[in-house]
Coordinates of C-alpha atoms in Angstrom, one line a residue:
Chain S
L150 CA 32.6 67.9 30.6
A151 CA 29.7 69.6 28.9
K152 CA 26.9 69.8 31.5
T153 CA 23.5 69.7 30.0
T154 CA 20.2 71.1 31.3
Q155 CA 16.7 70.2 30.2
P156 CA 13.2 70.9 31.5
I157 CA 12.1 68.1 33.8
S158 CA 8.7 67.7 32.2
M159 CA 6.4 69.0 29.5
D160 CA 2.8 68.5 28.5
S161 CA 1.3 68.7 25.1
Y162 CA -1.8 67.8 23.2
E163 CA -2.1 65.4 20.3
G164 CA -1.4 67.1 16.9
Q165 CA 0.7 69.9 18.4
E166 CA 4.4 70.6 17.7
V167 CA 6.6 70.1 20.7
N168 CA 10.0 71.8 21.2
I169 CA 12.3 70.5 23.9
T170 CA 15.4 72.6 24.5
C171 CA 18.7 71.4 26.0
S172 CA 21.4 73.9 27.3
H173 CA 25.0 72.9 27.0
N174 CA 27.1 76.0 27.6
N175 CA 30.5 74.2 27.8
I176 CA 30.1 72.2 24.5
A177 CA 33.5 71.4 23.0
T178 CA 34.5 71.8 19.4
N179 CA 34.4 68.1 18.6
D180 CA 31.1 67.4 20.4
Y181 CA 28.0 66.4 18.6
I182 CA 24.4 66.7 20.0
T183 CA 22.3 63.5 20.1
W184 CA 18.8 63.0 21.2
Y185 CA 17.3 59.8 22.5
Q186 CA 13.8 58.7 23.4
Q187 CA 13.0 56.2 26.2
F188 CA 9.8 54.4 27.0
P189 CA 9.2 52.7 30.3
S190 CA 11.1 49.3 30.7
Q191 CA 13.1 49.9 27.5
G192 CA 16.5 51.3 26.7
P193 CA 16.9 54.7 25.1
R194 CA 16.5 54.8 21.3
F195 CA 18.3 57.1 18.9
I196 CA 16.2 59.9 17.4
I197 CA 18.5 62.5 15.8
Q198 CA 22.0 63.8 15.8
G199 CA 23.5 67.1 14.7
Y200 CA 26.6 69.3 14.9
K201 CA 25.3 72.7 13.8
T202 CA 22.4 74.5 12.0
K203 CA 19.4 72.2 11.3
V204 CA 19.0 68.5 10.8
T205 CA 15.7 66.8 9.9
N206 CA 14.7 63.2 9.6
E207 CA 11.5 61.3 9.3
V208 CA 10.6 61.7 13.0
A209 CA 12.1 65.0 14.2
S210 CA 14.1 68.1 13.6
L211 CA 17.1 69.4 15.5
F212 CA 17.9 73.1 15.6
I213 CA 21.4 74.2 16.8
P214 CA 22.2 77.9 16.9
A215 CA 25.6 79.3 15.7
D216 CA 27.0 79.4 19.2
R217 CA 26.0 75.8 19.8
K218 CA 25.3 76.4 23.5
S219 CA 21.8 75.0 23.2
S220 CA 19.8 72.8 20.9
T221 CA 16.1 72.2 20.4
L222 CA 14.4 69.0 19.5
S223 CA 11.2 69.5 17.5
L224 CA 8.6 66.8 17.2
P225 CA 5.9 67.7 14.7
R226 CA 2.3 66.8 15.3
V227 CA 2.8 64.6 18.4
S228 CA 0.6 61.6 19.2
L229 CA -0.1 59.7 22.4
S230 CA 2.7 57.3 21.5
D231 CA 5.2 60.0 21.7
T232 CA 4.8 60.1 25.5
A233 CA 8.3 59.2 26.7
V234 CA 11.4 60.6 28.3
Y235 CA 13.7 62.5 25.9
Y236 CA 17.4 62.8 26.6
C237 CA 20.0 65.2 25.2
L238 CA 23.5 63.8 24.9
V239 CA 26.5 66.0 24.2
G240 CA 29.9 64.5 23.4
D241 CA 31.8 62.3 21.1
S242 CA 31.2 58.5 21.4
G243 CA 34.7 58.0 20.1
S244 CA 35.9 59.4 23.4
A245 CA 33.3 58.2 25.8
R246 CA 34.6 60.0 28.8
Q247 CA 33.3 63.1 27.2
L248 CA 29.7 61.8 27.0
T249 CA 27.2 63.7 29.2
F250 CA 23.6 62.8 29.3
G251 CA 21.0 65.3 30.4
S252 CA 18.6 64.3 33.2
G253 CA 15.8 63.9 30.7
T254 CA 12.5 65.5 29.9
Q255 CA 9.3 63.6 30.5
L256 CA 7.0 64.5 27.7
T257 CA 3.3 63.7 28.3
V258 CA 1.0 63.9 25.3
L259 CA -2.7 64.4 26.2
P260 CA -5.7 63.5 24.1
Chain J
D357 CA 18.4 44.9 12.9
V358 CA 20.9 46.1 15.6
K359 CA 20.7 44.1 18.8
V360 CA 22.1 44.6 22.3
T361 CA 21.0 41.9 24.7
Q362 CA 21.3 42.0 28.4
S363 CA 21.2 38.7 30.1
S364 CA 18.6 39.4 32.8
R365 CA 15.7 41.9 32.9
Y366 CA 15.3 41.6 36.7
L367 CA 17.8 40.4 39.2
V368 CA 17.7 40.2 43.0
K369 CA 20.9 39.7 45.0
R370 CA 22.0 40.0 48.6
T371 CA 24.5 42.5 50.1
G372 CA 28.0 41.3 49.8
E373 CA 27.4 39.0 46.9
K374 CA 29.5 39.2 43.7
V375 CA 27.2 40.1 40.9
F376 CA 27.7 39.7 37.1
L377 CA 25.7 41.6 34.5
E378 CA 26.2 40.4 31.0
C379 CA 25.7 42.3 27.7
V380 CA 26.1 41.0 24.2
Q381 CA 25.9 42.9 20.9
D382 CA 25.7 41.4 17.4
M383 CA 26.8 44.5 15.4
D384 CA 30.6 44.0 15.6
H385 CA 30.8 47.4 17.4
E386 CA 34.1 48.5 18.9
N387 CA 32.7 50.6 21.7
M388 CA 30.6 49.2 24.6
F389 CA 29.2 51.1 27.6
W390 CA 27.7 50.5 31.0
Y391 CA 25.4 53.0 32.5
R392 CA 23.2 53.2 35.6
Q393 CA 19.9 55.0 35.6
D394 CA 18.3 56.4 38.7
P395 CA 15.2 58.6 39.1
G396 CA 16.1 62.3 38.8
L397 CA 19.7 61.5 37.8
G398 CA 19.4 60.4 34.3
L399 CA 22.0 58.1 32.8
R400 CA 25.5 58.0 34.4
L401 CA 28.4 56.3 32.7
I402 CA 30.1 53.6 34.8
Y403 CA 32.7 52.2 32.4
F404 CA 33.3 51.9 28.7
S405 CA 35.4 49.8 26.5
Y406 CA 36.8 50.7 23.0
D407 CA 38.3 47.4 22.2
V408 CA 38.8 43.9 23.5
K409 CA 40.6 43.9 26.9
M410 CA 40.5 47.7 26.9
K411 CA 38.5 49.7 29.5
E412 CA 38.2 53.2 30.8
K413 CA 36.4 54.6 33.9
G414 CA 33.3 56.7 33.4
D415 CA 31.8 59.1 35.9
I416 CA 30.9 56.6 38.7
P417 CA 33.3 53.5 38.6
E418 CA 33.6 53.0 42.3
G419 CA 32.3 49.6 43.4
Y420 CA 32.3 48.3 39.9
S421 CA 34.7 46.5 37.5
V422 CA 34.3 45.3 33.9
S423 CA 35.5 42.6 31.6
R424 CA 35.7 42.5 27.8
E425 CA 37.4 39.3 26.7
K426 CA 35.5 39.1 23.4
K427 CA 34.4 41.9 21.1
E428 CA 30.7 41.1 21.4
R429 CA 30.5 40.8 25.2
F430 CA 30.9 43.3 27.9
S431 CA 30.4 42.3 31.6
L432 CA 29.8 44.5 34.5
I433 CA 30.9 43.1 37.9
L434 CA 29.8 44.3 41.4
E435 CA 32.6 42.8 43.5
S436 CA 30.6 43.1 46.8
A437 CA 27.1 44.3 46.2
S438 CA 25.7 47.0 48.4
T439 CA 22.2 48.4 48.7
N440 CA 23.1 51.7 47.1
Q441 CA 23.8 49.8 43.9
T442 CA 20.2 49.0 43.5
S443 CA 19.4 50.5 40.2
M444 CA 18.6 50.1 36.5
Y445 CA 21.7 49.1 34.5
L446 CA 21.9 49.8 30.8
C447 CA 24.4 48.5 28.3
A448 CA 25.1 50.2 25.0
S449 CA 27.3 49.8 22.0
S450 CA 28.5 52.0 19.1
P451 CA 30.9 51.8 16.2
G452 CA 34.4 52.8 16.7
T453 CA 34.2 55.8 14.4
S454 CA 33.4 59.2 16.0
N455 CA 30.0 60.4 16.7
Q456 CA 28.0 57.3 15.9
P457 CA 24.8 56.8 18.0
Q458 CA 24.7 54.3 20.7
H459 CA 22.4 51.3 20.6
F460 CA 21.0 50.3 24.0
G461 CA 19.8 47.1 25.5
D462 CA 16.5 47.1 27.5
G463 CA 18.2 47.2 30.9
T464 CA 18.6 45.0 34.0
R465 CA 16.7 46.1 37.1
L466 CA 19.0 45.0 39.9
S467 CA 17.8 44.9 43.5
I468 CA 20.3 44.4 46.3
L469 CA 18.7 43.3 49.6

């Protein structure tokens, strides 16, 4: 199983760009990298997914280096409402036994 | 919009009781999952199912069983609840094709007294 490591917590200020890195040294060839956001008393919500290089959508970017042993979630110009726990997930949901969630990063956005 | 519904937001049971947690999805997804979430440990997979009547153990199946009699419904069963099963339980579903994101319910906070 690909073990993932994330920082436990991060603080930022409104309007700044935030980068959260996840390490996954044992990622397998078929594994994708998926990031979720979770607010208190809610289930995680999908943010972005990628396999290699860079992926961008309307809320975030995901950077994956060539060796795929880490990935970085980038949130541009964060606001107070981005305060949440962010999870990195490595694996293939078609073979769920390979799914490994990180322990999550608590992002706190300050005014 | 995609919807995963867990039957209870909060549940309090006693040690030794048989506990059923229900999850229903309306997206015709093949895969369904049960996780538990504990402070500092993130999400840990208990069981998953990739089809009706099919199930596979996740990382922490001990003390739990599951049932999937219909495609849209996935039940988690605590055969004899114990205090160390007090936790937040999250259900998720995803399409059967590879690498599709999971859709989560809002969780059931279960307390075993």
